[in-house]
Structure formats: C-alpha cells, structure tokens
Amino acid sequence: MSRLRAVAVLAAIFVVGFVAFGWAWHGARHATYVPLQAPWVISGGLGAIALVGLAIAAWHIDLARRDDIKHRSDWDDFTQDLSEALAERQT
C-alpha cells in the first residue's frame, strides 16, 4: 500500500509541474509586452522545473532504496546459507 501511495504522490507532483508549465505558457502568451512575460516565465517556469525535478529525484531515491532493500535481503540470504554450510561442515 505504501508503494502505491508513494508512486501516486510522485505522479501527482510530476503532473502539477507540467500544469505549472502550461500555466506559465498561458500567462506569457497573453502578455503582449515582453517585460510583462518575464514574471510568468520565471515564476511558472522555475516552479514547474522545481516540481518536476523534485518528483524525478524523489522517484530515483525511492527506487534506490528499494534496490538497497533487495540487495540487503540477498546478502542476508547468502550469509545465512554460508553459515549453515559451515556449520554442517564442522559437524
């Protein structure tokens, strides 16, 4: 359940980032005077880049943690098998 929730939250942040891109584009498109377009592009564009970057970075961290959990589980299995094999050999 927590895996699904994490993916849903990250997907929502990603989508909100692209909505912010659209919002910035829409605002800049309706401002005919170029200096009035800058606030739309800066606030919406940088905010969108930050949100999309946050979602991608958090997803990468989540995947890295899951890979680490799998690696640790495999390592624990290996050490358990090795200790059992050594115990059998000693008897």
N, CA, C and O atoms as a CHARMM CRD file, in Angstrom:
* protein
*
  364
    1    1 MET  N      0.81900  -1.20100   0.00000 PROA 1      0.00000
    2    1 MET  CA     0.00000   0.00000   0.00000 PROA 1      0.00000
    3    1 MET  C      0.86000   1.26000   0.00000 PROA 1      0.00000
    4    1 MET  O      0.54100   2.22200  -0.70000 PROA 1      0.00000
    5    2 SER  N      1.95600   1.27000   0.78200 PROA 2      0.00000
    6    2 SER  CA     2.76800   2.47600   0.83400 PROA 2      0.00000
    7    2 SER  C      3.49200   2.71800  -0.49500 PROA 2      0.00000
    8    2 SER  O      3.74300   3.86200  -0.87100 PROA 2      0.00000
    9    3 ARG  N      3.82600   1.62700  -1.20500 PROA 3      0.00000
   10    3 ARG  CA     4.47200   1.76400  -2.52100 PROA 3      0.00000
   11    3 ARG  C      3.52900   2.45400  -3.49600 PROA 3      0.00000
   12    3 ARG  O      3.93600   3.34700  -4.23900 PROA 3      0.00000
   13    4 LEU  N      2.28200   2.03900  -3.49100 PROA 4      0.00000
   14    4 LEU  CA     1.29100   2.64400  -4.37700 PROA 4      0.00000
   15    4 LEU  C      1.07000   4.10300  -4.00700 PROA 4      0.00000
   16    4 LEU  O      0.92700   4.95100  -4.88800 PROA 4      0.00000
   17    5 ARG  N      1.04000   4.39900  -2.72900 PROA 5      0.00000
   18    5 ARG  CA     0.84300   5.77100  -2.27800 PROA 5      0.00000
   19    5 ARG  C      2.02400   6.64600  -2.69600 PROA 5      0.00000
   20    5 ARG  O      1.82700   7.77900  -3.13700 PROA 5      0.00000
   21    6 ALA  N      3.24600   6.13300  -2.56100 PROA 6      0.00000
   22    6 ALA  CA     4.42700   6.90500  -2.94300 PROA 6      0.00000
   23    6 ALA  C      4.41200   7.20900  -4.43900 PROA 6      0.00000
   24    6 ALA  O      4.70400   8.33100  -4.85200 PROA 6      0.00000
   25    7 VAL  N      4.07600   6.21700  -5.24000 PROA 7      0.00000
   26    7 VAL  CA     4.02300   6.42800  -6.69100 PROA 7      0.00000
   27    7 VAL  C      2.92700   7.42900  -7.03900 PROA 7      0.00000
   28    7 VAL  O      3.11500   8.27500  -7.91400 PROA 7      0.00000
   29    8 ALA  N      1.79000   7.34100  -6.36500 PROA 8      0.00000
   30    8 ALA  CA     0.68700   8.26700  -6.63900 PROA 8      0.00000
   31    8 ALA  C      1.07500   9.70500  -6.28200 PROA 8      0.00000
   32    8 ALA  O      0.77400  10.63100  -7.03500 PROA 8      0.00000
   33    9 VAL  N      1.73300   9.89200  -5.15100 PROA 9      0.00000
   34    9 VAL  CA     2.14600  11.24200  -4.74500 PROA 9      0.00000
   35    9 VAL  C      3.17900  11.79600  -5.71300 PROA 9      0.00000
   36    9 VAL  O      3.09200  12.95700  -6.11200 PROA 9      0.00000
   37   10 LEU  N      4.15800  10.97800  -6.09500 PROA 10     0.00000
   38   10 LEU  CA     5.18100  11.44900  -7.02900 PROA 10     0.00000
   39   10 LEU  C      4.58700  11.75000  -8.40200 PROA 10     0.00000
   40   10 LEU  O      4.98000  12.71900  -9.05100 PROA 10     0.00000
   41   11 ALA  N      3.64500  10.92600  -8.84300 PROA 11     0.00000
   42   11 ALA  CA     2.97900  11.19200 -10.12500 PROA 11     0.00000
   43   11 ALA  C      2.17600  12.48100 -10.05200 PROA 11     0.00000
   44   11 ALA  O      2.14100  13.24400 -11.01700 PROA 11     0.00000
   45   12 ALA  N      1.52800  12.73400  -8.91700 PROA 12     0.00000
   46   12 ALA  CA     0.75900  13.96700  -8.76200 PROA 12     0.00000
   47   12 ALA  C      1.66800  15.18800  -8.80300 PROA 12     0.00000
   48   12 ALA  O      1.33400  16.18700  -9.43900 PROA 12     0.00000
   49   13 ILE  N      2.81600  15.11600  -8.12900 PROA 13     0.00000
   50   13 ILE  CA     3.76600  16.23400  -8.15400 PROA 13     0.00000
   51   13 ILE  C      4.27400  16.46300  -9.57300 PROA 13     0.00000
   52   13 ILE  O      4.42200  17.60600 -10.00600 PROA 13     0.00000
   53   14 PHE  N      4.54200  15.37800 -10.29500 PROA 14     0.00000
   54   14 PHE  CA     5.00600  15.47200 -11.67500 PROA 14     0.00000
   55   14 PHE  C      3.95600  16.14900 -12.55300 PROA 14     0.00000
   56   14 PHE  O      4.28200  17.02700 -13.35200 PROA 14     0.00000
   57   15 VAL  N      2.70600  15.74100 -12.40500 PROA 15     0.00000
   58   15 VAL  CA     1.61300  16.32300 -13.20100 PROA 15     0.00000
   59   15 VAL  C      1.42400  17.79200 -12.84900 PROA 15     0.00000
   60   15 VAL  O      1.22700  18.61800 -13.74000 PROA 15     0.00000
   61   16 VAL  N      1.48000  18.12600 -11.57100 PROA 16     0.00000
   62   16 VAL  CA     1.34300  19.52700 -11.15500 PROA 16     0.00000
   63   16 VAL  C      2.47100  20.36900 -11.76300 PROA 16     0.00000
   64   16 VAL  O      2.25200  21.52400 -12.12900 PROA 16     0.00000
   65   17 GLY  N      3.66100  19.80300 -11.87100 PROA 17     0.00000
   66   17 GLY  CA     4.76400  20.51400 -12.51200 PROA 17     0.00000
   67   17 GLY  C      4.46500  20.85200 -13.95700 PROA 17     0.00000
   68   17 GLY  O      4.74900  21.95800 -14.41600 PROA 17     0.00000
   69   18 PHE  N      3.88500  19.88900 -14.68200 PROA 18     0.00000
   70   18 PHE  CA     3.55300  20.17000 -16.07400 PROA 18     0.00000
   71   18 PHE  C      2.35200  21.10500 -16.19900 PROA 18     0.00000
   72   18 PHE  O      2.25400  21.85400 -17.17100 PROA 18     0.00000
   73   19 VAL  N      1.44900  21.07300 -15.24300 PROA 19     0.00000
   74   19 VAL  CA     0.35900  22.05400 -15.22300 PROA 19     0.00000
   75   19 VAL  C      0.93900  23.45000 -15.00500 PROA 19     0.00000
   76   19 VAL  O      0.46400  24.41900 -15.59900 PROA 19     0.00000
   77   20 ALA  N      1.95300  23.55700 -14.16600 PROA 20     0.00000
   78   20 ALA  CA     2.60800  24.84900 -13.94700 PROA 20     0.00000
   79   20 ALA  C      3.28300  25.34300 -15.22000 PROA 20     0.00000
   80   20 ALA  O      3.28000  26.54200 -15.50000 PROA 20     0.00000
   81   21 PHE  N      3.86700  24.42000 -16.00000 PROA 21     0.00000
   82   21 PHE  CA     4.41300  24.81600 -17.31000 PROA 21     0.00000
   83   21 PHE  C      3.30700  25.41100 -18.18700 PROA 21     0.00000
   84   21 PHE  O      3.49300  26.45500 -18.81100 PROA 21     0.00000
   85   22 GLY  N      2.17600  24.74700 -18.22800 PROA 22     0.00000
   86   22 GLY  CA     1.05100  25.24000 -19.02400 PROA 22     0.00000
   87   22 GLY  C      0.54400  26.58200 -18.53100 PROA 22     0.00000
   88   22 GLY  O      0.21800  27.46300 -19.32600 PROA 22     0.00000
   89   23 TRP  N      0.48000  26.73400 -17.21400 PROA 23     0.00000
   90   23 TRP  CA     0.03100  27.98500 -16.62700 PROA 23     0.00000
   91   23 TRP  C      0.99300  29.11300 -16.99000 PROA 23     0.00000
   92   23 TRP  O      0.55600  30.21400 -17.32500 PROA 23     0.00000
   93   24 ALA  N      2.27900  28.85400 -16.92700 PROA 24     0.00000
   94   24 ALA  CA     3.28300  29.86200 -17.28300 PROA 24     0.00000
   95   24 ALA  C      3.18600  30.21500 -18.76500 PROA 24     0.00000
   96   24 ALA  O      3.27100  31.38400 -19.14000 PROA 24     0.00000
   97   25 TRP  N      3.00700  29.20000 -19.59600 PROA 25     0.00000
   98   25 TRP  CA     2.88300  29.44900 -21.03600 PROA 25     0.00000
   99   25 TRP  C      1.63500  30.27900 -21.33400 PROA 25     0.00000
  100   25 TRP  O      1.67400  31.21600 -22.13100 PROA 25     0.00000
  101   26 HSD  N      0.54300  29.92400 -20.69000 PROA 26     0.00000
  102   26 HSD  CA    -0.72200  30.63800 -20.90400 PROA 26     0.00000
  103   26 HSD  C     -0.57900  32.10200 -20.47200 PROA 26     0.00000
  104   26 HSD  O     -1.01200  33.00000 -21.19400 PROA 26     0.00000
  105   27 GLY  N      0.01200  32.34700 -19.32100 PROA 27     0.00000
  106   27 GLY  CA     0.17700  33.71800 -18.84700 PROA 27     0.00000
  107   27 GLY  C      1.10900  34.52900 -19.72400 PROA 27     0.00000
  108   27 GLY  O      0.84800  35.69900 -20.00100 PROA 27     0.00000
  109   28 ALA  N      2.19300  33.91200 -20.15900 PROA 28     0.00000
  110   28 ALA  CA     3.14500  34.63000 -21.01000 PROA 28     0.00000
  111   28 ALA  C      2.56400  34.88500 -22.39100 PROA 28     0.00000
  112   28 ALA  O      2.86900  35.89600 -23.02400 PROA 28     0.00000
  113   29 ARG  N      1.73200  33.97200 -22.85200 PROA 29     0.00000
  114   29 ARG  CA     1.14400  34.12800 -24.18300 PROA 29     0.00000
  115   29 ARG  C      0.19700  35.32400 -24.23000 PROA 29     0.00000
  116   29 ARG  O      0.10400  36.00200 -25.25300 PROA 29     0.00000
  117   30 HSD  N     -0.49800  35.58200 -23.13700 PROA 30     0.00000
  118   30 HSD  CA    -1.47200  36.67700 -23.13000 PROA 30     0.00000
  119   30 HSD  C     -0.84200  38.03300 -22.81600 PROA 30     0.00000
  120   30 HSD  O     -1.50100  39.06300 -22.96100 PROA 30     0.00000
  121   31 ALA  N      0.39500  38.05200 -22.39700 PROA 31     0.00000
  122   31 ALA  CA     1.08900  39.31300 -22.15200 PROA 31     0.00000
  123   31 ALA  C      1.83500  39.68400 -23.43500 PROA 31     0.00000
  124   31 ALA  O      2.80900  39.02800 -23.80500 PROA 31     0.00000
  125   32 THR  N      1.37600  40.73100 -24.10300 PROA 32     0.00000
  126   32 THR  CA     1.96900  41.09800 -25.39200 PROA 32     0.00000
  127   32 THR  C      3.28600  41.86100 -25.22400 PROA 32     0.00000
  128   32 THR  O      4.12900  41.84800 -26.12200 PROA 32     0.00000
  129   33 TYR  N      3.46100  42.50500 -24.11000 PROA 33     0.00000
  130   33 TYR  CA     4.67700  43.27700 -23.84500 PROA 33     0.00000
  131   33 TYR  C      5.68500  42.34200 -23.17200 PROA 33     0.00000
  132   33 TYR  O      5.39300  41.76600 -22.12300 PROA 33     0.00000
  133   34 VAL  N      6.86000  42.19100 -23.76700 PROA 34     0.00000
  134   34 VAL  CA     7.84000  41.19300 -23.33100 PROA 34     0.00000
  135   34 VAL  C      8.22100  41.32300 -21.85200 PROA 34     0.00000
  136   34 VAL  O      8.29100  40.29900 -21.17200 PROA 34     0.00000
  137   35 PRO  N      8.46900  42.51200 -21.32200 PROA 35     0.00000
  138   35 PRO  CA     8.78900  42.57600 -19.89000 PROA 35     0.00000
  139   35 PRO  C      7.66700  42.05400 -18.99000 PROA 35     0.00000
  140   35 PRO  O      7.92800  41.64900 -17.85700 PROA 35     0.00000
  141   36 LEU  N      6.44000  42.05800 -19.47000 PROA 36     0.00000
  142   36 LEU  CA     5.34400  41.50100 -18.67600 PROA 36     0.00000
  143   36 LEU  C      5.27400  39.97800 -18.79000 PROA 36     0.00000
  144   36 LEU  O      4.59300  39.32300 -18.00100 PROA 36     0.00000
  145   37 GLN  N      5.96700  39.42700 -19.75700 PROA 37     0.00000
  146   37 GLN  CA     6.01200  37.96300 -19.88700 PROA 37     0.00000
  147   37 GLN  C      7.01700  37.34200 -18.92000 PROA 37     0.00000
  148   37 GLN  O      6.86100  36.19200 -18.50600 PROA 37     0.00000
  149   38 ALA  N      8.03400  38.09700 -18.56600 PROA 38     0.00000
  150   38 ALA  CA     9.10600  37.56500 -17.72100 PROA 38     0.00000
  151   38 ALA  C      8.61500  37.01400 -16.38200 PROA 38     0.00000
  152   38 ALA  O      9.04000  35.92600 -15.99600 PROA 38     0.00000
  153   39 PRO  N      7.73600  37.71900 -15.65500 PROA 39     0.00000
  154   39 PRO  CA     7.28500  37.14400 -14.37900 PROA 39     0.00000
  155   39 PRO  C      6.56600  35.80300 -14.55500 PROA 39     0.00000
  156   39 PRO  O      6.71400  34.90400 -13.72800 PROA 39     0.00000
  157   40 TRP  N      5.79700  35.67500 -15.62400 PROA 40     0.00000
  158   40 TRP  CA     5.10200  34.40700 -15.87600 PROA 40     0.00000
  159   40 TRP  C      6.09600  33.29000 -16.15500 PROA 40     0.00000
  160   40 TRP  O      5.99400  32.19200 -15.60800 PROA 40     0.00000
  161   41 VAL  N      7.04600  33.59000 -17.00600 PROA 41     0.00000
  162   41 VAL  CA     8.02900  32.57800 -17.38200 PROA 41     0.00000
  163   41 VAL  C      8.91600  32.22000 -16.19600 PROA 41     0.00000
  164   41 VAL  O      9.21000  31.04600 -15.97200 PROA 41     0.00000
  165   42 ILE  N      9.34000  33.22500 -15.43700 PROA 42     0.00000
  166   42 ILE  CA    10.23600  32.95800 -14.30300 PROA 42     0.00000
  167   42 ILE  C      9.50300  32.20000 -13.20300 PROA 42     0.00000
  168   42 ILE  O      9.97100  31.15200 -12.75800 PROA 42     0.00000
  169   43 SER  N      8.36700  32.71500 -12.76200 PROA 43     0.00000
  170   43 SER  CA     7.69300  32.07100 -11.63400 PROA 43     0.00000
  171   43 SER  C      7.10900  30.71700 -12.03300 PROA 43     0.00000
  172   43 SER  O      7.30500  29.72300 -11.33500 PROA 43     0.00000
  173   44 GLY  N      6.40200  30.68100 -13.14100 PROA 44     0.00000
  174   44 GLY  CA     5.80100  29.41800 -13.56200 PROA 44     0.00000
  175   44 GLY  C      6.81500  28.42200 -14.06800 PROA 44     0.00000
  176   44 GLY  O      6.74400  27.23600 -13.74500 PROA 44     0.00000
  177   45 GLY  N      7.75800  28.89400 -14.85900 PROA 45     0.00000
  178   45 GLY  CA     8.76400  28.00100 -15.43200 PROA 45     0.00000
  179   45 GLY  C      9.69900  27.42300 -14.39200 PROA 45     0.00000
  180   45 GLY  O      9.94900  26.21800 -14.38100 PROA 45     0.00000
  181   46 LEU  N     10.21900  28.26800 -13.51700 PROA 46     0.00000
  182   46 LEU  CA    11.11700  27.77700 -12.47800 PROA 46     0.00000
  183   46 LEU  C     10.38100  26.90600 -11.46700 PROA 46     0.00000
  184   46 LEU  O     10.91700  25.90600 -10.98900 PROA 46     0.00000
  185   47 GLY  N      9.14700  27.29200 -11.14500 PROA 47     0.00000
  186   47 GLY  CA     8.35100  26.45600 -10.24600 PROA 47     0.00000
  187   47 GLY  C      8.07100  25.09500 -10.85300 PROA 47     0.00000
  188   47 GLY  O      8.13100  24.07300 -10.16900 PROA 47     0.00000
  189   48 ALA  N      7.76300  25.08900 -12.14200 PROA 48     0.00000
  190   48 ALA  CA     7.49200  23.82000 -12.82700 PROA 48     0.00000
  191   48 ALA  C      8.74400  22.94800 -12.88700 PROA 48     0.00000
  192   48 ALA  O      8.67600  21.74300 -12.64300 PROA 48     0.00000
  193   49 ILE  N      9.86900  23.54500 -13.20600 PROA 49     0.00000
  194   49 ILE  CA    11.12000  22.79200 -13.24800 PROA 49     0.00000
  195   49 ILE  C     11.43800  22.22400 -11.86100 PROA 49     0.00000
  196   49 ILE  O     11.88600  21.08400 -11.73500 PROA 49     0.00000
  197   50 ALA  N     11.20300  23.02700 -10.83100 PROA 50     0.00000
  198   50 ALA  CA    11.45800  22.55900  -9.46700 PROA 50     0.00000
  199   50 ALA  C     10.54900  21.38000  -9.11400 PROA 50     0.00000
  200   50 ALA  O     11.01000  20.39800  -8.53100 PROA 50     0.00000
  201   51 LEU  N      9.27200  21.46800  -9.45800 PROA 51     0.00000
  202   51 LEU  CA     8.34100  20.38300  -9.13600 PROA 51     0.00000
  203   51 LEU  C      8.66900  19.10400  -9.90400 PROA 51     0.00000
  204   51 LEU  O      8.68100  18.01600  -9.32800 PROA 51     0.00000
  205   52 VAL  N      8.93200  19.23400 -11.18700 PROA 52     0.00000
  206   52 VAL  CA     9.27800  18.05500 -11.98500 PROA 52     0.00000
  207   52 VAL  C     10.59800  17.46400 -11.50400 PROA 52     0.00000
  208   52 VAL  O     10.72500  16.24600 -11.38900 PROA 52     0.00000
  209   53 GLY  N     11.56900  18.30900 -11.22500 PROA 53     0.00000
  210   53 GLY  CA    12.85100  17.82800 -10.70700 PROA 53     0.00000
  211   53 GLY  C     12.70700  17.14700  -9.35500 PROA 53     0.00000
  212   53 GLY  O     13.35200  16.13000  -9.09700 PROA 53     0.00000
  213   54 LEU  N     11.86500  17.70400  -8.49000 PROA 54     0.00000
  214   54 LEU  CA    11.61200  17.09600  -7.18900 PROA 54     0.00000
  215   54 LEU  C     10.99400  15.70900  -7.35000 PROA 54     0.00000
  216   54 LEU  O     11.40000  14.75900  -6.68200 PROA 54     0.00000
  217   55 ALA  N     10.01000  15.60200  -8.24100 PROA 55     0.00000
  218   55 ALA  CA     9.36000  14.30700  -8.45700 PROA 55     0.00000
  219   55 ALA  C     10.33600  13.27500  -9.00600 PROA 55     0.00000
  220   55 ALA  O     10.34700  12.12700  -8.56000 PROA 55     0.00000
  221   56 ILE  N     11.14700  13.67500  -9.96200 PROA 56     0.00000
  222   56 ILE  CA    12.11400  12.73500 -10.54700 PROA 56     0.00000
  223   56 ILE  C     13.16500  12.33300  -9.51500 PROA 56     0.00000
  224   56 ILE  O     13.51000  11.15600  -9.41100 PROA 56     0.00000
  225   57 ALA  N     13.67200  13.29300  -8.75600 PROA 57     0.00000
  226   57 ALA  CA    14.67800  12.98000  -7.74000 PROA 57     0.00000
  227   57 ALA  C     14.10700  12.07900  -6.64800 PROA 57     0.00000
  228   57 ALA  O     14.77000  11.13500  -6.22000 PROA 57     0.00000
  229   58 ALA  N     12.89300  12.35800  -6.19600 PROA 58     0.00000
  230   58 ALA  CA    12.27900  11.53100  -5.15600 PROA 58     0.00000
  231   58 ALA  C     12.00400  10.13000  -5.67200 PROA 58     0.00000
  232   58 ALA  O     12.15200   9.15800  -4.93000 PROA 58     0.00000
  233   59 TRP  N     11.60700  10.01200  -6.92800 PROA 59     0.00000
  234   59 TRP  CA    11.36100   8.69000  -7.51000 PROA 59     0.00000
  235   59 TRP  C     12.67800   7.90700  -7.60100 PROA 59     0.00000
  236   59 TRP  O     12.71600   6.70900  -7.31900 PROA 59     0.00000
  237   60 HSD  N     13.73700   8.58400  -7.99100 PROA 60     0.00000
  238   60 HSD  CA    15.04800   7.94100  -8.05500 PROA 60     0.00000
  239   60 HSD  C     15.49300   7.45700  -6.67100 PROA 60     0.00000
  240   60 HSD  O     16.01600   6.35100  -6.53100 PROA 60     0.00000
  241   61 ILE  N     15.28200   8.28900  -5.65900 PROA 61     0.00000
  242   61 ILE  CA    15.63000   7.88800  -4.29600 PROA 61     0.00000
  243   61 ILE  C     14.79600   6.69100  -3.86200 PROA 61     0.00000
  244   61 ILE  O     15.31600   5.76600  -3.23900 PROA 61     0.00000
  245   62 ASP  N     13.51400   6.70300  -4.18600 PROA 62     0.00000
  246   62 ASP  CA    12.64200   5.57200  -3.83900 PROA 62     0.00000
  247   62 ASP  C     13.11800   4.28500  -4.51000 PROA 62     0.00000
  248   62 ASP  O     13.17000   3.23100  -3.87600 PROA 62     0.00000
  249   63 LEU  N     13.46100   4.37400  -5.78600 PROA 63     0.00000
  250   63 LEU  CA    13.95000   3.18100  -6.48900 PROA 63     0.00000
  251   63 LEU  C     15.28200   2.70200  -5.91300 PROA 63     0.00000
  252   63 LEU  O     15.50700   1.49800  -5.78100 PROA 63     0.00000
  253   64 ALA  N     16.16100   3.64000  -5.57000 PROA 64     0.00000
  254   64 ALA  CA    17.45300   3.26400  -4.98700 PROA 64     0.00000
  255   64 ALA  C     17.26500   2.58000  -3.63800 PROA 64     0.00000
  256   64 ALA  O     17.95900   1.61300  -3.32600 PROA 64     0.00000
  257   65 ARG  N     16.33700   3.07800  -2.84800 PROA 65     0.00000
  258   65 ARG  CA    16.07200   2.44300  -1.55400 PROA 65     0.00000
  259   65 ARG  C     15.51200   1.04100  -1.73400 PROA 65     0.00000
  260   65 ARG  O     15.88200   0.12300  -1.00300 PROA 65     0.00000
  261   66 ARG  N     14.63100   0.87700  -2.69200 PROA 66     0.00000
  262   66 ARG  CA    14.06600  -0.45600  -2.93600 PROA 66     0.00000
  263   66 ARG  C     15.14100  -1.42500  -3.44000 PROA 66     0.00000
  264   66 ARG  O     15.15200  -2.59600  -3.06000 PROA 66     0.00000
  265   67 ASP  N     16.03000  -0.93900  -4.28500 PROA 67     0.00000
  266   67 ASP  CA    17.14500  -1.77900  -4.73400 PROA 67     0.00000
  267   67 ASP  C     18.05900  -2.15000  -3.56500 PROA 67     0.00000
  268   67 ASP  O     18.55300  -3.27500  -3.48600 PROA 67     0.00000
  269   68 ASP  N     18.27700  -1.19900  -2.66100 PROA 68     0.00000
  270   68 ASP  CA    19.11700  -1.47000  -1.50000 PROA 68     0.00000
  271   68 ASP  C     18.46800  -2.51900  -0.59000 PROA 68     0.00000
  272   68 ASP  O     19.15500  -3.39100  -0.05700 PROA 68     0.00000
  273   69 ILE  N     17.16100  -2.43300  -0.41700 PROA 69     0.00000
  274   69 ILE  CA    16.45300  -3.43200   0.38700 PROA 69     0.00000
  275   69 ILE  C     16.60900  -4.81200  -0.23600 PROA 69     0.00000
  276   69 ILE  O     16.85500  -5.78900   0.47200 PROA 69     0.00000
  277   70 LYS  N     16.46800  -4.89800  -1.54600 PROA 70     0.00000
  278   70 LYS  CA    16.61900  -6.18600  -2.24600 PROA 70     0.00000
  279   70 LYS  C     18.05100  -6.70100  -2.08900 PROA 70     0.00000
  280   70 LYS  O     18.26400  -7.88400  -1.82400 PROA 70     0.00000
  281   71 HSD  N     19.02000  -5.81600  -2.25400 PROA 71     0.00000
  282   71 HSD  CA    20.42300  -6.20600  -2.12600 PROA 71     0.00000
  283   71 HSD  C     20.71700  -6.71300  -0.71400 PROA 71     0.00000
  284   71 HSD  O     21.38900  -7.73200  -0.54600 PROA 71     0.00000
  285   72 ARG  N     20.22000  -6.01000   0.28900 PROA 72     0.00000
  286   72 ARG  CA    20.44700  -6.44200   1.67200 PROA 72     0.00000
  287   72 ARG  C     19.77800  -7.78200   1.94100 PROA 72     0.00000
  288   72 ARG  O     20.33800  -8.62600   2.64200 PROA 72     0.00000
  289   73 SER  N     18.59400  -7.98300   1.39600 PROA 73     0.00000
  290   73 SER  CA    17.90400  -9.26000   1.57500 PROA 73     0.00000
  291   73 SER  C     18.69700 -10.39400   0.92900 PROA 73     0.00000
  292   73 SER  O     18.85400 -11.46700   1.51200 PROA 73     0.00000
  293   74 ASP  N     19.19200 -10.14400  -0.28100 PROA 74     0.00000
  294   74 ASP  CA    20.01800 -11.15500  -0.95100 PROA 74     0.00000
  295   74 ASP  C     21.28500 -11.44300  -0.16000 PROA 74     0.00000
  296   74 ASP  O     21.69100 -12.59800  -0.03700 PROA 74     0.00000
  297   75 TRP  N     21.91100 -10.40500   0.37600 PROA 75     0.00000
  298   75 TRP  CA    23.12500 -10.57900   1.15600 PROA 75     0.00000
  299   75 TRP  C     22.84100 -11.36000   2.44200 PROA 75     0.00000
  300   75 TRP  O     23.62600 -12.22600   2.82800 PROA 75     0.00000
  301   76 ASP  N     21.72700 -11.05700   3.10100 PROA 76     0.00000
  302   76 ASP  CA    21.34800 -11.79900   4.30700 PROA 76     0.00000
  303   76 ASP  C     21.11000 -13.27200   3.99500 PROA 76     0.00000
  304   76 ASP  O     21.51900 -14.14400   4.76200 PROA 76     0.00000
  305   77 ASP  N     20.44900 -13.55400   2.87100 PROA 77     0.00000
  306   77 ASP  CA    20.23100 -14.94100   2.46400 PROA 77     0.00000
  307   77 ASP  C     21.56300 -15.65000   2.21800 PROA 77     0.00000
  308   77 ASP  O     21.75200 -16.79600   2.62600 PROA 77     0.00000
  309   78 PHE  N     22.47900 -14.95600   1.55000 PROA 78     0.00000
  310   78 PHE  CA    23.78400 -15.53900   1.26400 PROA 78     0.00000
  311   78 PHE  C     24.55000 -15.85200   2.54100 PROA 78     0.00000
  312   78 PHE  O     25.10000 -16.94400   2.68600 PROA 78     0.00000
  313   79 THR  N     24.58800 -14.89900   3.46800 PROA 79     0.00000
  314   79 THR  CA    25.33000 -15.12900   4.70700 PROA 79     0.00000
  315   79 THR  C     24.67700 -16.21300   5.54900 PROA 79     0.00000
  316   79 THR  O     25.37200 -16.97700   6.21900 PROA 79     0.00000
  317   80 GLN  N     23.35400 -16.29100   5.52300 PROA 80     0.00000
  318   80 GLN  CA    22.66100 -17.35300   6.25500 PROA 80     0.00000
  319   80 GLN  C     23.00400 -18.72100   5.65900 PROA 80     0.00000
  320   80 GLN  O     23.29700 -19.66500   6.39300 PROA 80     0.00000
  321   81 ASP  N     22.96700 -18.82400   4.32800 PROA 81     0.00000
  322   81 ASP  CA    23.32500 -20.08400   3.66900 PROA 81     0.00000
  323   81 ASP  C     24.78300 -20.45700   3.94200 PROA 81     0.00000
  324   81 ASP  O     25.09700 -21.62500   4.17600 PROA 81     0.00000
  325   82 LEU  N     25.66000 -19.47000   3.91200 PROA 82     0.00000
  326   82 LEU  CA    27.07100 -19.73000   4.17100 PROA 82     0.00000
  327   82 LEU  C     27.29600 -20.22000   5.59800 PROA 82     0.00000
  328   82 LEU  O     28.06400 -21.15700   5.81500 PROA 82     0.00000
  329   83 SER  N     26.64000 -19.60100   6.56600 PROA 83     0.00000
  330   83 SER  CA    26.80900 -20.02500   7.96300 PROA 83     0.00000
  331   83 SER  C     26.24600 -21.43600   8.18100 PROA 83     0.00000
  332   83 SER  O     26.80400 -22.22100   8.94800 PROA 83     0.00000
  333   84 GLU  N     25.13700 -21.74700   7.50000 PROA 84     0.00000
  334   84 GLU  CA    24.58200 -23.10300   7.59700 PROA 84     0.00000
  335   84 GLU  C     25.52400 -24.11900   6.97700 PROA 84     0.00000
  336   84 GLU  O     25.71400 -25.20300   7.52800 PROA 84     0.00000
  337   85 ALA  N     26.11400 -23.78600   5.84100 PROA 85     0.00000
  338   85 ALA  CA    27.04700 -24.69800   5.17200 PROA 85     0.00000
  339   85 ALA  C     28.29500 -24.92600   6.04100 PROA 85     0.00000
  340   85 ALA  O     28.79100 -26.04800   6.14500 PROA 85     0.00000
  341   86 LEU  N     28.78400 -23.86800   6.65000 PROA 86     0.00000
  342   86 LEU  CA    29.95600 -24.01400   7.52500 PROA 86     0.00000
  343   86 LEU  C     29.61500 -24.82000   8.77400 PROA 86     0.00000
  344   86 LEU  O     30.44200 -25.59500   9.25600 PROA 86     0.00000
  345   87 ALA  N     28.42000 -24.64600   9.29100 PROA 87     0.00000
  346   87 ALA  CA    28.00000 -25.40000  10.47200 PROA 87     0.00000
  347   87 ALA  C     27.87800 -26.89900  10.13400 PROA 87     0.00000
  348   87 ALA  O     28.24800 -27.75300  10.93900 PROA 87     0.00000
  349   88 GLU  N     27.36400 -27.20200   8.95300 PROA 88     0.00000
  350   88 GLU  CA    27.25600 -28.60400   8.52500 PROA 88     0.00000
  351   88 GLU  C     28.63000 -29.21100   8.30500 PROA 88     0.00000
  352   88 GLU  O     28.84800 -30.38700   8.59900 PROA 88     0.00000
  353   89 ARG  N     29.54100 -28.43100   7.79900 PROA 89     0.00000
  354   89 ARG  CA    30.88000 -28.93500   7.51200 PROA 89     0.00000
  355   89 ARG  C     31.64500 -29.25500   8.79400 PROA 89     0.00000
  356   89 ARG  O     32.44200 -30.19300   8.83300 PROA 89     0.00000
  357   90 GLN  N     31.39700 -28.47400   9.83300 PROA 90     0.00000
  358   90 GLN  CA    32.08300 -28.67700  11.09900 PROA 90     0.00000
  359   90 GLN  C     31.55100 -29.89300  11.83900 PROA 90     0.00000
  360   90 GLN  O     32.25200 -30.44700  12.68600 PROA 90     0.00000
  361   91 THR  N     30.34000 -30.32100  11.54400 PROA 91     0.00000
  362   91 THR  CA    29.78300 -31.49000  12.23600 PROA 91     0.00000
  363   91 THR  C     30.01400 -32.76600  11.49700 PROA 91     0.00000
  364   91 THR  O     29.60100 -33.83000  11.95800 PROA 91     0.00000
